[in-house]
Coordinates of C-alpha atoms in Angstrom, one line a residue:
M99 CA -2.3 -11.7 18.8
K100 CA -5.7 -13.7 17.4
L101 CA -8.6 -12.7 15.7
K102 CA -11.9 -14.3 14.9
R103 CA -12.8 -14.0 11.7
L104 CA -16.1 -12.9 11.9
L105 CA -13.4 -9.3 12.4
A106 CA -12.1 -9.6 9.8
P107 CA -12.8 -7.8 6.8
K108 CA -14.5 -8.9 3.7
F109 CA -11.9 -8.2 1.1
W110 CA -9.7 -11.2 2.9
R111 CA -12.5 -13.5 1.0
I112 CA -12.5 -15.8 4.0
A113 CA -14.6 -18.8 5.5
R114 CA -16.1 -16.9 8.5
K115 CA -18.2 -20.0 9.4
H116 CA -16.5 -23.2 9.8
F117 CA -13.7 -21.8 10.9
T118 CA -13.0 -19.5 14.6
W119 CA -9.7 -18.6 14.0
A120 CA -8.3 -16.2 11.4
I121 CA -4.6 -15.4 10.9
S122 CA -3.7 -12.5 12.8
P123 CA -1.1 -9.5 11.4
I124 CA 1.7 -9.5 12.9
P125 CA 3.2 -5.6 14.1
G126 CA 4.5 -4.1 11.1
P127 CA 4.8 -1.5 7.8
H128 CA 0.3 -1.2 8.2
R129 CA -2.0 -0.9 10.5
K130 CA -4.9 -3.7 12.1
F131 CA -7.1 -3.7 9.6
E132 CA -5.7 -1.8 6.1
C133 CA -3.4 -4.7 5.5
I134 CA -3.9 -8.3 4.2
P135 CA -1.7 -11.3 5.8
L136 CA 0.3 -12.4 3.7
G137 CA -0.8 -16.0 4.9
V138 CA -4.6 -15.0 4.1
I139 CA -3.6 -14.1 -0.1
L140 CA -1.8 -17.5 -0.6
R141 CA -4.2 -19.4 0.7
D142 CA -7.8 -17.4 -0.1
I143 CA -6.8 -14.8 -2.6
L144 CA -4.4 -15.9 -4.4
K145 CA -5.5 -20.3 -4.0
L146 CA -1.6 -21.5 -3.8
A147 CA -1.8 -23.5 -0.3
E148 CA -5.1 -25.6 0.7
T149 CA -4.7 -24.5 4.5
R150 CA -2.5 -22.1 7.0
K151 CA 0.1 -24.8 8.0
E152 CA 0.4 -25.1 3.9
A153 CA 0.5 -21.7 3.6
K154 CA 3.4 -21.4 6.4
K155 CA 5.6 -23.8 4.6
I156 CA 5.7 -22.0 1.5
V157 CA 6.2 -18.8 3.6
K158 CA 9.8 -20.3 5.4
R159 CA 10.7 -21.3 2.0
G160 CA 11.4 -17.8 1.8
E161 CA 9.4 -18.6 -1.5
I162 CA 7.9 -15.5 -1.3
L163 CA 9.1 -11.7 -1.5
V164 CA 7.9 -8.3 -0.3
D165 CA 8.8 -5.0 -1.8
Q166 CA 11.3 -7.4 -3.0
R167 CA 12.7 -8.8 0.4
V168 CA 11.9 -12.4 1.1
R169 CA 9.7 -12.4 3.8
K170 CA 9.3 -15.5 6.1
E171 CA 6.3 -14.6 8.6
I172 CA 3.0 -15.6 7.4
G173 CA 0.8 -13.0 9.7
F174 CA 3.3 -10.1 7.7
P175 CA 1.0 -7.2 7.1
V176 CA 0.7 -6.4 3.2
G177 CA -0.6 -3.1 2.5
V178 CA -1.1 -0.1 -0.2
F179 CA 1.0 -0.4 -2.6
D180 CA 3.1 -3.2 -1.5
T181 CA 4.8 -5.5 -4.5
I182 CA 4.1 -9.5 -4.4
S183 CA 6.2 -11.6 -6.6
I184 CA 6.5 -15.1 -6.0
P185 CA 9.6 -16.5 -8.1
R186 CA 8.9 -19.8 -8.7
I187 CA 5.6 -19.7 -10.6
K188 CA 6.5 -16.2 -12.5
K189 CA 4.2 -14.1 -10.8
H190 CA 3.6 -11.0 -9.3
Y191 CA 0.9 -8.3 -7.9
R192 CA 0.3 -5.2 -6.1
V193 CA -1.8 -3.9 -3.6
V194 CA -3.8 -1.8 -4.8
P195 CA -7.9 0.1 -2.8
F196 CA -10.7 -0.3 -4.3
S197 CA -14.2 0.1 -3.0
N198 CA -14.5 -2.2 -1.1
G199 CA -11.2 -2.1 0.9
L200 CA -8.1 -3.7 -0.4
K201 CA -7.4 -6.1 -3.9
L202 CA -4.8 -8.0 -5.6
V203 CA -3.8 -6.2 -9.6
E204 CA -1.5 -8.3 -11.5
I205 CA 2.1 -6.6 -12.4
D206 CA 4.9 -7.3 -14.5
E207 CA 8.9 -8.6 -13.6
N208 CA 10.4 -4.6 -14.1
E209 CA 6.4 -3.2 -12.3
S210 CA 7.8 -4.8 -8.8
K211 CA 10.4 -3.7 -8.6
V212 CA 9.1 0.3 -8.1
K213 CA 7.1 1.8 -6.0
V214 CA 4.8 5.0 -4.9
C215 CA 5.5 6.0 -1.6
K216 CA 3.9 9.3 0.5
I217 CA 5.3 11.2 2.8
V218 CA 3.6 10.9 5.8
N219 CA 6.2 13.2 7.9
K220 CA 9.4 14.1 7.9
S221 CA 12.7 16.2 10.3
K222 CA 16.3 17.2 10.3
V223 CA 18.9 14.9 11.9
K224 CA 22.3 14.9 12.1
K225 CA 24.6 16.2 10.2
G226 CA 21.7 19.0 9.0
K227 CA 20.1 16.1 6.6
I228 CA 16.4 15.3 6.0
Q229 CA 15.7 12.4 6.8
L230 CA 11.5 11.6 5.0
H231 CA 9.0 9.5 7.0
L232 CA 7.0 7.2 4.0
N233 CA 3.6 5.6 4.7
D234 CA 4.3 2.3 4.7
G235 CA 6.9 3.0 7.7
R236 CA 10.2 3.3 5.6
N237 CA 12.8 6.2 6.8
I238 CA 15.4 8.1 3.5
L239 CA 18.3 10.1 4.4
L240 CA 18.1 13.1 2.2
E241 CA 21.2 15.5 1.9
E242 CA 18.6 17.8 -0.4
N243 CA 14.8 19.7 1.8
G244 CA 12.7 19.1 -1.9
F245 CA 10.4 17.7 -0.1
K246 CA 6.8 18.2 1.4
T247 CA 4.5 15.6 3.3
G248 CA 1.6 14.7 0.4
D249 CA 4.1 14.9 -1.9
S250 CA 4.9 11.4 -3.1
L251 CA 7.8 9.4 -4.6
L252 CA 8.9 6.2 -6.8
I253 CA 11.3 3.6 -5.8
E254 CA 13.8 1.9 -6.4
L255 CA 13.9 -2.2 -4.3
P256 CA 14.7 -3.0 -2.6
S257 CA 17.4 0.7 -2.9
Q258 CA 14.8 2.8 -2.1
K259 CA 16.5 4.8 -4.4
I260 CA 13.8 7.2 -5.6
L261 CA 14.0 7.2 -9.5
K262 CA 10.8 10.3 -9.2
H263 CA 8.7 12.9 -7.1
I264 CA 5.4 13.1 -7.1
K265 CA 4.7 16.9 -6.2
L266 CA 1.0 16.7 -4.2
E267 CA -0.3 20.2 -6.7
K268 CA -2.3 21.0 -9.1
G269 CA -3.1 19.1 -12.4
N270 CA -1.7 15.5 -10.5
L271 CA -3.5 12.6 -10.0
A272 CA -3.8 11.3 -6.8
M273 CA -5.4 7.9 -6.1
V274 CA -7.6 7.5 -3.0
V275 CA -7.1 5.7 -0.6
K276 CA -9.1 5.8 2.2
G277 CA -12.9 6.8 2.7
S278 CA -16.1 6.3 0.8
N279 CA -14.4 6.7 -2.1
I280 CA -11.6 4.9 -1.9
G281 CA -10.3 3.3 -4.9
K282 CA -11.0 6.3 -6.8
I283 CA -8.0 7.5 -9.1
V284 CA -9.0 12.1 -9.4
R285 CA -6.9 15.4 -10.4
I286 CA -6.4 17.3 -8.2
K287 CA -7.9 21.1 -8.2
E288 CA -7.3 22.5 -5.1
I289 CA -6.1 22.5 -2.5
I290 CA -7.5 23.2 1.2
P291 CA -4.9 24.1 4.2
G292 CA -5.9 23.2 7.9
K293 CA -7.7 25.8 10.2
F294 CA -6.8 26.1 13.1
K295 CA -8.9 21.3 14.6
Q296 CA -9.7 21.9 10.5
P297 CA -7.9 19.1 8.5
S298 CA -7.1 19.5 5.1
K299 CA -8.9 18.9 2.2
V300 CA -8.3 18.6 -2.0
I301 CA -10.4 19.4 -4.5
C302 CA -10.5 16.9 -7.6
E303 CA -12.7 15.8 -10.3
H304 CA -13.8 12.0 -10.6
E305 CA -15.6 11.4 -14.3
G306 CA -17.0 15.3 -14.7
K307 CA -17.8 15.0 -11.1
T308 CA -15.9 17.5 -7.9
I309 CA -15.3 16.0 -4.9
E310 CA -13.4 17.4 -1.6
I311 CA -11.4 14.2 0.2
L312 CA -9.2 14.5 3.0
K313 CA -5.7 15.8 2.7
E314 CA -4.8 12.0 4.3
H315 CA -6.3 10.4 2.7
L316 CA -5.0 10.5 -1.4
V317 CA -2.1 9.3 -2.5
V318 CA -0.2 11.4 -5.4
I319 CA 0.7 8.2 -7.9
G320 CA 2.4 10.6 -11.3
E321 CA 1.5 13.8 -13.3
K322 CA -0.1 12.7 -16.6
E323 CA -0.4 9.2 -16.3
P324 CA 0.4 6.9 -13.1
L325 CA 3.2 5.8 -13.0
I326 CA 2.5 2.5 -11.7
K327 CA -0.1 -0.6 -12.4
V328 CA -3.1 0.7 -10.5
I329 CA -5.7 -1.4 -12.1
E330 CA -7.0 -4.9 -14.3

């Protein structure tokens, strides 16, 4: 599917007037305009390629890892908290939300091997097991059922081993990943359950001020401190 450059999000940082078409995200774990195509990251953000053709060659050679797995499509969608590793130049990055959309922050090799994911749903499967559905399209199968929708998991990459369970509860830290407050790190003060058609909301504190955030716009990232690097 083609995408005109004028319709692409500003945080992609692509030139809009020199060419008509942009690299379009392929179907994957993130929505079309809530991600950055891998080719755009290489060519327009990191400047590791000058053209689409050069970016495609780098990706096809298997030189780029997303969440510690080789990806060979320049349109592969990279989204919130995904990690990008380029072993050849020993560089690692994490995609994080900021006021204008998404950006990359440089991280070390150890950071590139962990990720925070939000539990967006869960279901029962055969033999009484619980399947957790995460915000990046992952599914994790467990024997226990101590996890709630809205909680987060710190997982090891690429094994998906759960390293820590972070609850959506008062006092914990969260990051706003959508909406007008995107990119802010907030402290949870109160959780207001949804009623009828009213969505669940979370009362948070940010820089001494109280703000109200939709529950679906938050990802819990730690208790006293963030478990991953999310700011430069």
